[in-house]
Amino acid sequence: MSTKTDKIDRLGELSVVKQDERGVSLWAEAFRQLRRNPAAIVGASILALFVLISIIGPWLAPYSPTDTMGIREGVIKPGLIPGPSAEHWLGYDHQGRDEFSRMLVGARQTLLVGVISTLIGLTIGALIGGIAGASAGLGGRFGRAVDGVLMRIVDMLLALPSLLLAVSIAALLGASLTTVMIAVGMVSVPVFARLLRGAMIAQSGSDYVLASTSLGVKKSKIALTHILPNSLAPVIVQATLTLATAIIEAAALSFLGLGNPDSSIPEWGVMLADAQQYLGARPGLAIYPAVGIIITALGFTLLGEAMREALDPKLRK
């Protein structure tokens, strides 16, 4: 666990350096590097396409994702699920629904799962980390005690394997898409909390904090208006990386039967879970959503790693 927490704390130090030798702001220099980074360009292109499909996919779908036309037309038979054709580009699923339409509509649900679960983890983690960081950096002896209590709770969550923690939460709350979002979001809470705490503690020793304190500015105002905004760089990087893992973990929970029990609502993780019973008849039913999840996670990972390299003072060129 110490290695895991050390890596998180190290990422929290990214916000300490805000300018390079030429006086260019950290964000401007980072954006300049991202534009020249092939991995960032590929990752951003993948995500732009994914978001575009998520937005306009339901209007592009040639058929209703819930219409069991294959059964109605009698083309679905025991042990036989028709594959791709001119009318149905990815064929039918096991209930006679158009697979291509379900992939397009399911992209929106997959994006919602990733974004909402990340926002849950970010909100709760930032609240805990912000209180702990401000208390440790500006709160004196009492603040350090508050920070100690909060961090011990965070460390206990961080010590548990992420998938085990997500499965435990999902099992307690019952199978649903909302449960998946909450479970995946709670897994990322300790990471965000430690990141923001470490960044705020590092910022608390800056000259501008000392100057503000000497001028009599309230510590709460210093923490909210000065330290917190300058500590968000590593949190933003981690949020991008968390989106990738959130999509994968949500698919894992759906595969274990803890996702949305209503399979008529297309979502890539649920589609992948449903396809496991029909791998012999139609392996494409598992391949299509799996490839979509992998490519989307790859896009978030490439962009997140490129942002980390651009924002880390020790890695910037």
Coordinates of N, CA, C and O in Angstrom, one line a residue, residues 111-290:
L111 N -20.8 6.1 -22.0 CA -20.2 7.4 -21.6 C -20.8 7.9 -20.3 O -20.1 8.4 -19.4
L112 N -22.1 7.8 -20.1 CA -22.8 8.3 -18.9 C -22.3 7.5 -17.7 O -22.0 8.1 -16.6
V113 N -22.1 6.2 -17.8 CA -21.6 5.4 -16.7 C -20.2 5.9 -16.3 O -19.9 6.1 -15.1
G114 N -19.3 6.1 -17.3 CA -17.9 6.6 -17.0 C -17.9 8.0 -16.4 O -17.2 8.2 -15.4
V115 N -18.7 8.9 -17.0 CA -18.6 10.3 -16.5 C -19.3 10.4 -15.2 O -18.7 11.1 -14.3
I116 N -20.4 9.8 -15.0 CA -21.1 10.0 -13.7 C -20.3 9.3 -12.5 O -20.2 9.9 -11.4
S117 N -19.8 8.1 -12.8 CA -19.1 7.5 -11.7 C -17.8 8.2 -11.4 O -17.4 8.3 -10.2
T118 N -17.2 8.8 -12.4 CA -16.0 9.6 -12.2 C -16.3 10.9 -11.4 O -15.6 11.3 -10.5
L119 N -17.5 11.5 -11.7 CA -17.9 12.7 -11.0 C -18.2 12.4 -9.6 O -17.9 13.2 -8.7
I120 N -18.8 11.2 -9.3 CA -19.1 10.8 -7.9 C -17.8 10.7 -7.1 O -17.6 11.2 -6.0
G121 N -16.8 10.0 -7.7 CA -15.5 9.8 -7.0 C -14.8 11.1 -6.9 O -14.2 11.4 -5.8
L122 N -14.8 12.0 -7.9 CA -14.2 13.3 -7.9 C -14.8 14.2 -6.8 O -14.0 14.8 -6.0
T123 N -16.1 14.2 -6.7 CA -16.8 15.1 -5.8 C -16.5 14.7 -4.3 O -16.1 15.6 -3.5
I124 N -16.7 13.5 -4.0 CA -16.5 13.0 -2.7 C -15.0 13.0 -2.3 O -14.6 13.5 -1.2
G125 N -14.2 12.6 -3.2 CA -12.7 12.6 -3.0 C -12.2 14.0 -2.8 O -11.3 14.2 -2.0
A126 N -12.6 14.9 -3.7 CA -12.1 16.3 -3.6 C -12.6 16.9 -2.3 O -11.9 17.7 -1.7
L127 N -13.8 16.6 -1.8 CA -14.3 17.1 -0.5 C -13.4 16.7 0.6 O -13.0 17.5 1.5
I128 N -13.1 15.4 0.7 CA -12.3 14.8 1.7 C -10.9 15.3 1.6 O -10.3 15.8 2.6
G129 N -10.3 15.3 0.4 CA -8.9 15.7 0.2 C -8.8 17.2 0.4 O -7.7 17.6 1.0
G130 N -9.8 18.0 0.0 CA -9.7 19.4 0.3 C -9.7 19.8 1.8 O -8.9 20.6 2.2
I131 N -10.6 19.1 2.5 CA -10.6 19.4 4.0 C -9.3 18.9 4.6 O -8.7 19.6 5.4
A132 N -8.8 17.7 4.2 CA -7.6 17.2 4.8 C -6.4 18.1 4.4 O -5.5 18.4 5.3
G133 N -6.3 18.5 3.2 CA -5.2 19.3 2.7 C -5.1 20.7 3.4 O -4.1 21.1 3.8
A134 N -6.3 21.3 3.5 CA -6.4 22.6 4.1 C -6.1 22.5 5.6 O -5.4 23.4 6.2
S135 N -6.6 21.5 6.2 CA -6.3 21.3 7.7 C -4.9 21.0 7.9 O -4.3 21.6 8.9
A136 N -4.2 20.2 7.1 CA -2.8 19.9 7.4 C -1.9 21.0 7.0 O -0.9 21.3 7.7
G137 N -2.3 21.8 6.0 CA -1.4 22.9 5.6 C -1.6 24.2 6.4 O -0.6 24.9 6.6
L138 N -2.8 24.4 6.8 CA -3.1 25.7 7.5 C -3.7 25.6 8.9 O -3.9 26.6 9.5
G139 N -4.1 24.4 9.3 CA -4.9 24.2 10.5 C -4.2 24.0 11.8 O -4.8 23.9 12.8
G140 N -2.8 24.0 11.8 CA -2.1 23.9 13.0 C -2.3 22.5 13.6 O -2.5 21.5 12.8
R141 N -2.1 22.3 14.9 CA -2.2 21.0 15.5 C -3.5 20.4 15.4 O -3.6 19.2 15.0
F142 N -4.6 21.1 15.6 CA -6.0 20.6 15.4 C -6.2 20.1 13.9 O -6.8 19.1 13.7
G143 N -5.7 20.9 13.0 CA -5.8 20.6 11.6 C -5.1 19.3 11.2 O -5.6 18.5 10.5
R144 N -3.9 19.1 11.8 CA -3.2 17.9 11.5 C -3.9 16.7 12.1 O -3.8 15.6 11.5
A145 N -4.6 16.9 13.2 CA -5.3 15.8 13.8 C -6.5 15.4 12.9 O -6.8 14.2 12.6
V146 N -7.2 16.4 12.4 CA -8.3 16.2 11.4 C -7.8 15.4 10.2 O -8.4 14.5 9.7
D147 N -6.6 15.9 9.7 CA -6.0 15.3 8.5 C -5.7 13.8 8.8 O -5.9 13.0 7.9
G148 N -5.1 13.6 10.0 CA -4.8 12.2 10.3 C -6.0 11.3 10.3 O -5.9 10.1 9.8
V149 N -7.1 11.7 10.9 CA -8.3 10.9 10.9 C -8.8 10.6 9.5 O -9.1 9.4 9.1
L150 N -8.9 11.6 8.7 CA -9.4 11.5 7.3 C -8.5 10.6 6.5 O -9.0 9.7 5.7
M151 N -7.2 10.7 6.6 CA -6.3 9.9 5.8 C -6.3 8.5 6.2 O -6.0 7.6 5.4
R152 N -6.5 8.2 7.5 CA -6.5 6.8 7.9 C -7.8 6.1 7.3 O -7.7 4.9 6.9
I153 N -8.9 6.8 7.2 CA -10.1 6.3 6.6 C -9.8 6.0 5.1 O -10.1 5.0 4.5
V154 N -9.2 7.0 4.4 CA -8.8 6.9 3.0 C -7.8 5.7 2.8 O -8.0 5.0 1.8
D155 N -6.9 5.6 3.7 CA -5.9 4.5 3.5 C -6.5 3.1 3.6 O -6.1 2.2 2.9
M156 N -7.5 3.0 4.5 CA -8.2 1.7 4.6 C -9.0 1.4 3.3 O -9.0 0.2 2.8
L157 N -9.6 2.4 2.7 CA -10.2 2.2 1.4 C -9.2 1.9 0.3 O -9.5 1.0 -0.6
L158 N -8.1 2.6 0.4 CA -7.1 2.4 -0.7 C -6.4 1.0 -0.6 O -5.9 0.5 -1.5
A159 N -6.4 0.4 0.6 CA -5.8 -0.9 0.8 C -6.5 -2.0 0.2 O -6.0 -3.1 -0.1
L160 N -7.9 -1.8 0.0 CA -8.7 -2.8 -0.6 C -8.5 -2.9 -2.1 O -8.4 -1.8 -2.7
P161 N -8.5 -4.0 -2.7 CA -8.4 -4.1 -4.2 C -9.7 -3.4 -4.8 O -10.8 -3.6 -4.3
S162 N -9.5 -2.6 -5.8 CA -10.5 -1.8 -6.3 C -11.7 -2.6 -6.8 O -12.9 -2.3 -6.5
L163 N -11.5 -3.7 -7.5 CA -12.6 -4.5 -8.0 C -13.4 -5.2 -6.9 O -14.6 -5.2 -6.9
L164 N -12.6 -5.6 -5.8 CA -13.3 -6.2 -4.7 C -14.2 -5.2 -4.0 O -15.3 -5.5 -3.6
L165 N -13.7 -4.0 -3.8 CA -14.5 -2.9 -3.2 C -15.7 -2.6 -4.0 O -16.8 -2.5 -3.5
A166 N -15.6 -2.5 -5.3 CA -16.7 -2.2 -6.2 C -17.7 -3.3 -6.2 O -18.9 -3.1 -6.1
V167 N -17.3 -4.6 -6.2 CA -18.2 -5.7 -6.1 C -19.0 -5.7 -4.8 O -20.2 -6.0 -4.7
S168 N -18.3 -5.5 -3.7 CA -18.9 -5.4 -2.4 C -20.0 -4.4 -2.3 O -21.1 -4.6 -1.8
I169 N -19.7 -3.2 -2.8 CA -20.7 -2.1 -2.8 C -21.9 -2.4 -3.7 O -23.0 -2.3 -3.3
A170 N -21.6 -3.0 -4.9 CA -22.7 -3.3 -5.8 C -23.5 -4.4 -5.3 O -24.8 -4.4 -5.4
A171 N -22.9 -5.4 -4.6 CA -23.7 -6.5 -4.0 C -24.6 -6.0 -2.9 O -25.7 -6.5 -2.7
L172 N -24.2 -5.0 -2.1 CA -25.0 -4.5 -1.0 C -26.1 -3.7 -1.5 O -27.2 -3.7 -1.0
L173 N -25.9 -2.9 -2.6 CA -27.0 -2.0 -3.1 C -27.9 -2.7 -4.1 O -29.0 -2.2 -4.4
G174 N -27.5 -3.9 -4.7 CA -28.4 -4.5 -5.6 C -28.0 -4.2 -7.1 O -27.5 -3.1 -7.3
A175 N -28.4 -5.0 -8.0 CA -28.0 -4.9 -9.4 C -28.9 -3.8 -10.0 O -30.1 -3.8 -10.1
S176 N -28.2 -2.8 -10.6 CA -28.8 -1.7 -11.4 C -27.7 -0.9 -11.9 O -26.5 -0.9 -11.5
L177 N -28.0 -0.1 -12.9 CA -27.0 0.8 -13.6 C -26.6 1.9 -12.6 O -25.4 2.3 -12.5
T178 N -27.5 2.4 -11.7 CA -27.1 3.4 -10.7 C -26.2 2.8 -9.7 O -25.2 3.4 -9.3
T179 N -26.4 1.5 -9.4 CA -25.5 0.9 -8.4 C -24.1 0.8 -9.0 O -23.1 1.0 -8.3
V180 N -24.0 0.4 -10.3 CA -22.6 0.4 -10.9 C -21.9 1.7 -10.9 O -20.7 1.8 -10.5
M181 N -22.6 2.8 -11.1 CA -22.1 4.1 -11.1 C -21.5 4.5 -9.7 O -20.4 5.0 -9.5
I182 N -22.4 4.2 -8.7 CA -22.0 4.4 -7.3 C -20.8 3.6 -6.9 O -19.8 4.1 -6.3
A183 N -20.8 2.3 -7.2 CA -19.7 1.4 -6.8 C -18.4 1.8 -7.5 O -17.4 1.9 -6.8
V184 N -18.4 2.1 -8.8 CA -17.2 2.5 -9.5 C -16.7 3.8 -9.0 O -15.5 4.1 -8.9
G185 N -17.7 4.7 -8.7 CA -17.3 6.0 -8.2 C -16.6 6.0 -6.9 O -15.6 6.7 -6.6
M186 N -17.1 5.1 -6.0 CA -16.5 5.0 -4.6 C -15.1 4.5 -4.7 O -14.3 4.8 -3.8
V187 N -14.8 3.7 -5.7 CA -13.5 3.1 -5.8 C -12.4 4.2 -6.0 O -11.3 4.1 -5.5
S188 N -12.8 5.2 -6.7 CA -11.8 6.3 -7.0 C -11.8 7.4 -6.0 O -10.9 8.3 -6.1
V189 N -12.6 7.3 -5.0 CA -12.6 8.4 -3.9 C -11.3 8.5 -3.2 O -10.7 9.6 -3.1
P190 N -10.7 7.4 -2.7 CA -9.4 7.6 -2.0 C -8.3 8.1 -2.9 O -7.4 8.8 -2.4
V191 N -8.3 7.8 -4.2 CA -7.2 8.3 -5.1 C -7.4 9.8 -5.2 O -6.4 10.5 -5.1
F192 N -8.6 10.3 -5.5 CA -8.8 11.7 -5.6 C -8.5 12.5 -4.3 O -7.9 13.6 -4.3
A193 N -8.9 11.8 -3.2 CA -8.6 12.5 -1.9 C -7.2 12.7 -1.6 O -6.7 13.8 -1.2
R194 N -6.4 11.6 -1.8 CA -4.9 11.7 -1.5 C -4.2 12.7 -2.5 O -3.3 13.4 -2.1
L195 N -4.7 12.7 -3.8 CA -4.1 13.5 -4.8 C -4.3 15.0 -4.4 O -3.3 15.8 -4.4
L196 N -5.5 15.4 -4.1 CA -5.8 16.8 -3.8 C -5.1 17.2 -2.5 O -4.6 18.3 -2.4
R197 N -5.1 16.3 -1.5 CA -4.5 16.6 -0.2 C -3.0 16.9 -0.4 O -2.5 17.9 0.1
G198 N -2.3 16.0 -1.2 CA -0.9 16.2 -1.4 C -0.6 17.4 -2.1 O 0.4 18.1 -1.8
A199 N -1.4 17.8 -3.1 CA -1.2 19.0 -3.9 C -1.4 20.2 -3.0 O -0.6 21.2 -3.1
M200 N -2.4 20.2 -2.2 CA -2.7 21.4 -1.3 C -1.6 21.6 -0.3 O -1.2 22.7 0.1
I201 N -1.1 20.5 0.3 CA 0.0 20.6 1.3 C 1.2 21.1 0.6 O 1.9 22.0 1.2
A202 N 1.5 20.7 -0.6 CA 2.7 21.2 -1.3 C 2.5 22.7 -1.6 O 3.5 23.5 -1.5
Q203 N 1.3 23.1 -1.9 CA 1.1 24.5 -2.2 C 1.1 25.4 -0.9 O 1.3 26.6 -1.0
S204 N 0.8 24.8 0.2 CA 0.7 25.6 1.5 C 2.1 26.2 1.8 O 2.1 27.1 2.6
G205 N 3.2 25.6 1.3 CA 4.5 26.2 1.6 C 4.9 27.2 0.6 O 6.1 27.7 0.7
S206 N 4.1 27.6 -0.3 CA 4.5 28.6 -1.4 C 4.6 30.0 -0.8 O 4.0 30.3 0.2
D207 N 5.3 30.8 -1.5 CA 5.5 32.2 -1.1 C 4.2 33.0 -1.1 O 4.0 33.8 -0.2
Y208 N 3.3 32.8 -2.0 CA 2.1 33.6 -2.1 C 1.2 33.2 -0.9 O 0.4 34.1 -0.4
V209 N 1.3 32.0 -0.4 CA 0.5 31.7 0.8 C 1.1 32.4 2.1 O 0.3 32.9 2.9
L210 N 2.4 32.4 2.2 CA 3.0 33.1 3.3 C 2.7 34.6 3.2 O 2.4 35.2 4.2
A211 N 2.7 35.2 2.0 CA 2.4 36.6 1.8 C 1.0 36.9 2.2 O 0.7 37.9 2.9
S212 N 0.0 36.0 1.8 CA -1.4 36.2 2.1 C -1.6 36.1 3.6 O -2.4 36.9 4.2
T213 N -0.9 35.2 4.2 CA -1.1 35.0 5.7 C -0.6 36.2 6.4 O -1.2 36.7 7.4
S214 N 0.6 36.7 6.0 CA 1.2 37.9 6.7 C 0.3 39.1 6.5 O 0.4 40.0 7.4
L215 N -0.5 39.2 5.4 CA -1.4 40.3 5.2 C -2.7 40.2 6.0 O -3.5 41.1 5.9
G216 N -2.9 39.1 6.7 CA -4.1 38.9 7.5 C -5.3 38.3 6.8 O -6.4 38.4 7.3
V217 N -5.0 37.7 5.6 CA -6.1 37.1 4.8 C -6.6 35.9 5.6 O -5.7 35.1 6.1
K218 N -7.9 35.6 5.7 CA -8.4 34.5 6.4 C -7.9 33.2 5.8 O -7.8 33.1 4.5
K219 N -7.6 32.2 6.6 CA -7.1 31.0 6.1 C -8.1 30.2 5.2 O -7.7 29.6 4.3
S220 N -9.3 30.3 5.6 CA -10.3 29.7 4.7 C -10.4 30.3 3.3 O -10.5 29.5 2.3
K221 N -10.2 31.6 3.2 CA -10.2 32.2 1.9 C -8.9 31.9 1.1 O -8.9 31.7 -0.1
I222 N -7.8 31.8 1.8 CA -6.5 31.4 1.2 C -6.7 30.0 0.6 O -6.3 29.7 -0.5
A223 N -7.3 29.1 1.4 CA -7.4 27.7 1.0 C -8.4 27.6 -0.3 O -8.1 26.8 -1.2
L224 N -9.5 28.3 -0.2 CA -10.5 28.2 -1.3 C -10.1 29.0 -2.6 O -10.4 28.5 -3.7
T225 N -9.6 30.1 -2.4 CA -9.3 31.0 -3.6 C -7.9 31.0 -4.1 O -7.7 31.4 -5.2
H226 N -7.0 30.4 -3.4 CA -5.6 30.4 -3.8 C -5.0 29.0 -3.9 O -4.5 28.6 -5.0
I227 N -5.0 28.3 -2.8 CA -4.4 27.0 -2.8 C -5.2 26.0 -3.6 O -4.6 25.2 -4.4
L228 N -6.5 25.9 -3.5 CA -7.3 24.9 -4.2 C -7.2 25.1 -5.7 O -7.0 24.1 -6.4
P229 N -7.4 26.3 -6.3 CA -7.3 26.4 -7.7 C -5.9 26.0 -8.3 O -5.8 25.4 -9.4
N230 N -4.9 26.2 -7.5 CA -3.5 25.9 -8.0 C -3.2 24.4 -7.7 O -2.0 24.0 -8.0
S231 N -4.1 23.6 -7.1 CA -3.8 22.2 -6.8 C -4.6 21.3 -7.7 O -4.6 20.1 -7.4
L232 N -5.3 21.8 -8.7 CA -6.2 21.0 -9.5 C -5.6 20.2 -10.6 O -6.2 19.3 -11.2
A233 N -4.3 20.6 -11.0 CA -3.7 20.0 -12.2 C -3.6 18.4 -12.1 O -4.1 17.7 -13.0
P234 N -3.1 17.9 -11.0 CA -3.0 16.4 -10.9 C -4.4 15.8 -10.8 O -4.6 14.6 -11.3
V235 N -5.4 16.5 -10.2 CA -6.7 15.9 -10.1 C -7.4 15.8 -11.5 O -8.0 14.8 -11.8
I236 N -7.2 16.8 -12.3 CA -7.7 16.7 -13.7 C -7.1 15.6 -14.5 O -7.8 14.9 -15.2
V237 N -5.8 15.4 -14.3 CA -5.1 14.3 -15.0 C -5.7 13.0 -14.6 O -6.0 12.1 -15.4
Q238 N -5.8 12.8 -13.2 CA -6.3 11.6 -12.7 C -7.8 11.3 -13.1 O -8.2 10.2 -13.4
A239 N -8.6 12.4 -13.3 CA -10.0 12.2 -13.7 C -10.0 11.6 -15.1 O -10.9 10.8 -15.4
T240 N -9.1 12.1 -16.0 CA -9.1 11.5 -17.3 C -8.7 10.1 -17.3 O -9.3 9.2 -18.0
L241 N -7.7 9.7 -16.5 CA -7.3 8.3 -16.4 C -8.4 7.4 -15.7 O -8.7 6.3 -16.1
T242 N -9.1 8.0 -14.8 CA -10.2 7.3 -14.1 C -11.4 7.0 -15.0 O -12.0 6.0 -14.8
L243 N -11.6 7.9 -16.0 CA -12.7 7.6 -16.9 C -12.5 6.3 -17.6 O -13.4 5.5 -17.9
A244 N -11.2 6.0 -18.0 CA -10.9 4.8 -18.7 C -11.1 3.6 -17.8 O -11.8 2.6 -18.2
T245 N -10.6 3.6 -16.5 CA -10.8 2.5 -15.6 C -12.3 2.4 -15.2 O -12.8 1.2 -14.9
A246 N -13.0 3.5 -15.2 CA -14.4 3.4 -14.8 C -15.2 2.6 -15.8 O -16.1 1.8 -15.4
I247 N -15.0 2.8 -17.1 CA -15.7 2.1 -18.1 C -15.4 0.6 -18.0 O -16.3 -0.3 -18.2
I248 N -14.1 0.3 -17.8 CA -13.7 -1.1 -17.7 C -14.3 -1.8 -16.5 O -14.8 -2.9 -16.5
E249 N -14.3 -1.1 -15.3 CA -14.8 -1.7 -14.1 C -16.3 -1.8 -14.2 O -16.9 -2.8 -13.6
A250 N -17.0 -0.9 -14.8 CA -18.4 -1.0 -15.0 C -18.8 -2.2 -15.9 O -19.7 -2.9 -15.6
A251 N -18.0 -2.4 -16.9 CA -18.2 -3.6 -17.7 C -17.9 -4.9 -16.9 O -18.6 -5.9 -17.1
A252 N -16.9 -4.9 -16.0 CA -16.6 -6.0 -15.2 C -17.8 -6.3 -14.3 O -18.2 -7.5 -14.1
L253 N -18.4 -5.3 -13.7 CA -19.5 -5.5 -12.8 C -20.7 -6.1 -13.5 O -21.4 -6.9 -13.0
S254 N -20.9 -5.5 -14.7 CA -22.0 -6.0 -15.6 C -21.8 -7.5 -15.9 O -22.7 -8.3 -16.0
F255 N -20.6 -7.8 -16.2 CA -20.2 -9.2 -16.6 C -20.5 -10.2 -15.4 O -20.8 -11.3 -15.6
L256 N -20.3 -9.7 -14.2 CA -20.6 -10.5 -13.0 C -22.0 -10.5 -12.6 O -22.4 -11.1 -11.6
G257 N -22.9 -9.9 -13.4 CA -24.3 -9.9 -13.1 C -24.8 -8.8 -12.2 O -25.9 -8.9 -11.7
L258 N -23.9 -7.8 -11.9 CA -24.3 -6.7 -11.0 C -24.7 -5.4 -11.7 O -24.9 -4.4 -11.0
G259 N -24.8 -5.5 -13.0 CA -25.1 -4.3 -13.8 C -26.6 -4.2 -13.9 O -27.4 -4.7 -13.1
N260 N -27.1 -3.5 -14.9 CA -28.5 -3.2 -15.2 C -29.2 -4.5 -15.5 O -28.8 -5.1 -16.6
P261 N -30.2 -5.0 -14.8 CA -30.8 -6.3 -15.1 C -31.7 -6.2 -16.3 O -32.1 -7.2 -16.9
D262 N -32.0 -5.0 -16.7 CA -32.9 -4.8 -17.9 C -32.0 -4.7 -19.2 O -31.4 -3.7 -19.5
S263 N -31.8 -5.8 -19.8 CA -30.9 -5.9 -21.0 C -31.5 -5.2 -22.2 O -30.8 -5.1 -23.2
S264 N -32.8 -4.7 -22.2 CA -33.3 -4.0 -23.3 C -32.7 -2.6 -23.5 O -32.7 -2.1 -24.5
I265 N -32.1 -2.1 -22.4 CA -31.4 -0.8 -22.4 C -30.0 -1.1 -22.9 O -29.2 -1.7 -22.1
P266 N -29.6 -0.7 -24.1 CA -28.2 -1.0 -24.6 C -27.1 -0.3 -23.8 O -27.2 0.9 -23.7
E267 N -26.2 -1.0 -23.3 CA -25.0 -0.5 -22.7 C -23.9 -1.5 -22.9 O -24.1 -2.7 -22.8
W268 N -22.7 -1.1 -23.3 CA -21.7 -2.0 -23.8 C -21.3 -3.1 -22.8 O -21.1 -4.2 -23.1
G269 N -21.2 -2.7 -21.5 CA -20.9 -3.7 -20.5 C -22.0 -4.7 -20.4 O -21.7 -5.9 -20.2
V270 N -23.3 -4.3 -20.4 CA -24.4 -5.2 -20.3 C -24.5 -6.1 -21.5 O -24.7 -7.3 -21.5
M271 N -24.2 -5.5 -22.7 CA -24.2 -6.3 -24.0 C -23.1 -7.4 -23.9 O -23.3 -8.5 -24.4
L272 N -21.9 -7.0 -23.4 CA -20.8 -8.0 -23.2 C -21.2 -9.1 -22.3 O -20.9 -10.3 -22.5
A273 N -21.9 -8.8 -21.2 CA -22.3 -9.8 -20.2 C -23.4 -10.7 -20.9 O -23.3 -12.0 -20.7
D274 N -24.3 -10.2 -21.6 CA -25.3 -11.0 -22.2 C -24.8 -12.0 -23.3 O -25.3 -13.1 -23.5
A275 N -23.7 -11.5 -23.9 CA -23.1 -12.3 -25.1 C -22.4 -13.5 -24.6 O -22.1 -14.4 -25.5
Q276 N -22.0 -13.7 -23.3 CA -21.2 -14.8 -22.9 C -21.9 -16.1 -23.1 O -21.3 -17.2 -23.3
Q277 N -23.3 -16.1 -23.1 CA -24.0 -17.4 -23.3 C -24.1 -17.8 -24.8 O -24.5 -18.9 -25.1
Y278 N -23.7 -16.9 -25.7 CA -23.9 -17.2 -27.1 C -22.5 -17.1 -27.9 O -22.5 -16.8 -29.1
L279 N -21.4 -17.4 -27.2 CA -20.1 -17.3 -27.8 C -19.9 -18.3 -28.9 O -19.3 -18.0 -29.9
G280 N -20.5 -19.5 -28.7 CA -20.4 -20.5 -29.8 C -21.2 -20.2 -31.0 O -20.7 -20.4 -32.1
A281 N -22.4 -19.6 -30.8 CA -23.2 -19.3 -32.0 C -22.8 -18.0 -32.7 O -22.8 -17.9 -33.9
R282 N -22.5 -17.0 -31.9 CA -22.2 -15.7 -32.4 C -21.2 -15.0 -31.6 O -21.5 -14.1 -30.7
P283 N -19.9 -15.3 -31.8 CA -18.8 -14.6 -31.0 C -18.8 -13.1 -31.2 O -18.3 -12.4 -30.3
G284 N -19.3 -12.7 -32.3 CA -19.3 -11.2 -32.6 C -20.1 -10.4 -31.6 O -19.8 -9.2 -31.3
L285 N -21.1 -11.0 -31.0 CA -21.9 -10.3 -30.0 C -21.0 -9.9 -28.8 O -21.3 -8.9 -28.1
A286 N -19.9 -10.6 -28.5 CA -19.0 -10.2 -27.4 C -17.9 -9.4 -28.0 O -17.4 -8.5 -27.3
I287 N -17.5 -9.6 -29.2 CA -16.3 -8.9 -29.8 C -16.7 -7.4 -30.0 O -15.9 -6.5 -29.7
Y288 N -17.8 -7.1 -30.5 CA -18.2 -5.7 -30.8 C -18.1 -4.8 -29.6 O -17.4 -3.8 -29.6
P289 N -18.9 -5.1 -28.5 CA -18.8 -4.2 -27.3 C -17.4 -4.3 -26.7 O -17.0 -3.2 -26.1
A290 N -16.8 -5.4 -26.7 CA -15.4 -5.5 -26.1 C -14.4 -4.6 -26.8 O -13.7 -3.9 -26.2

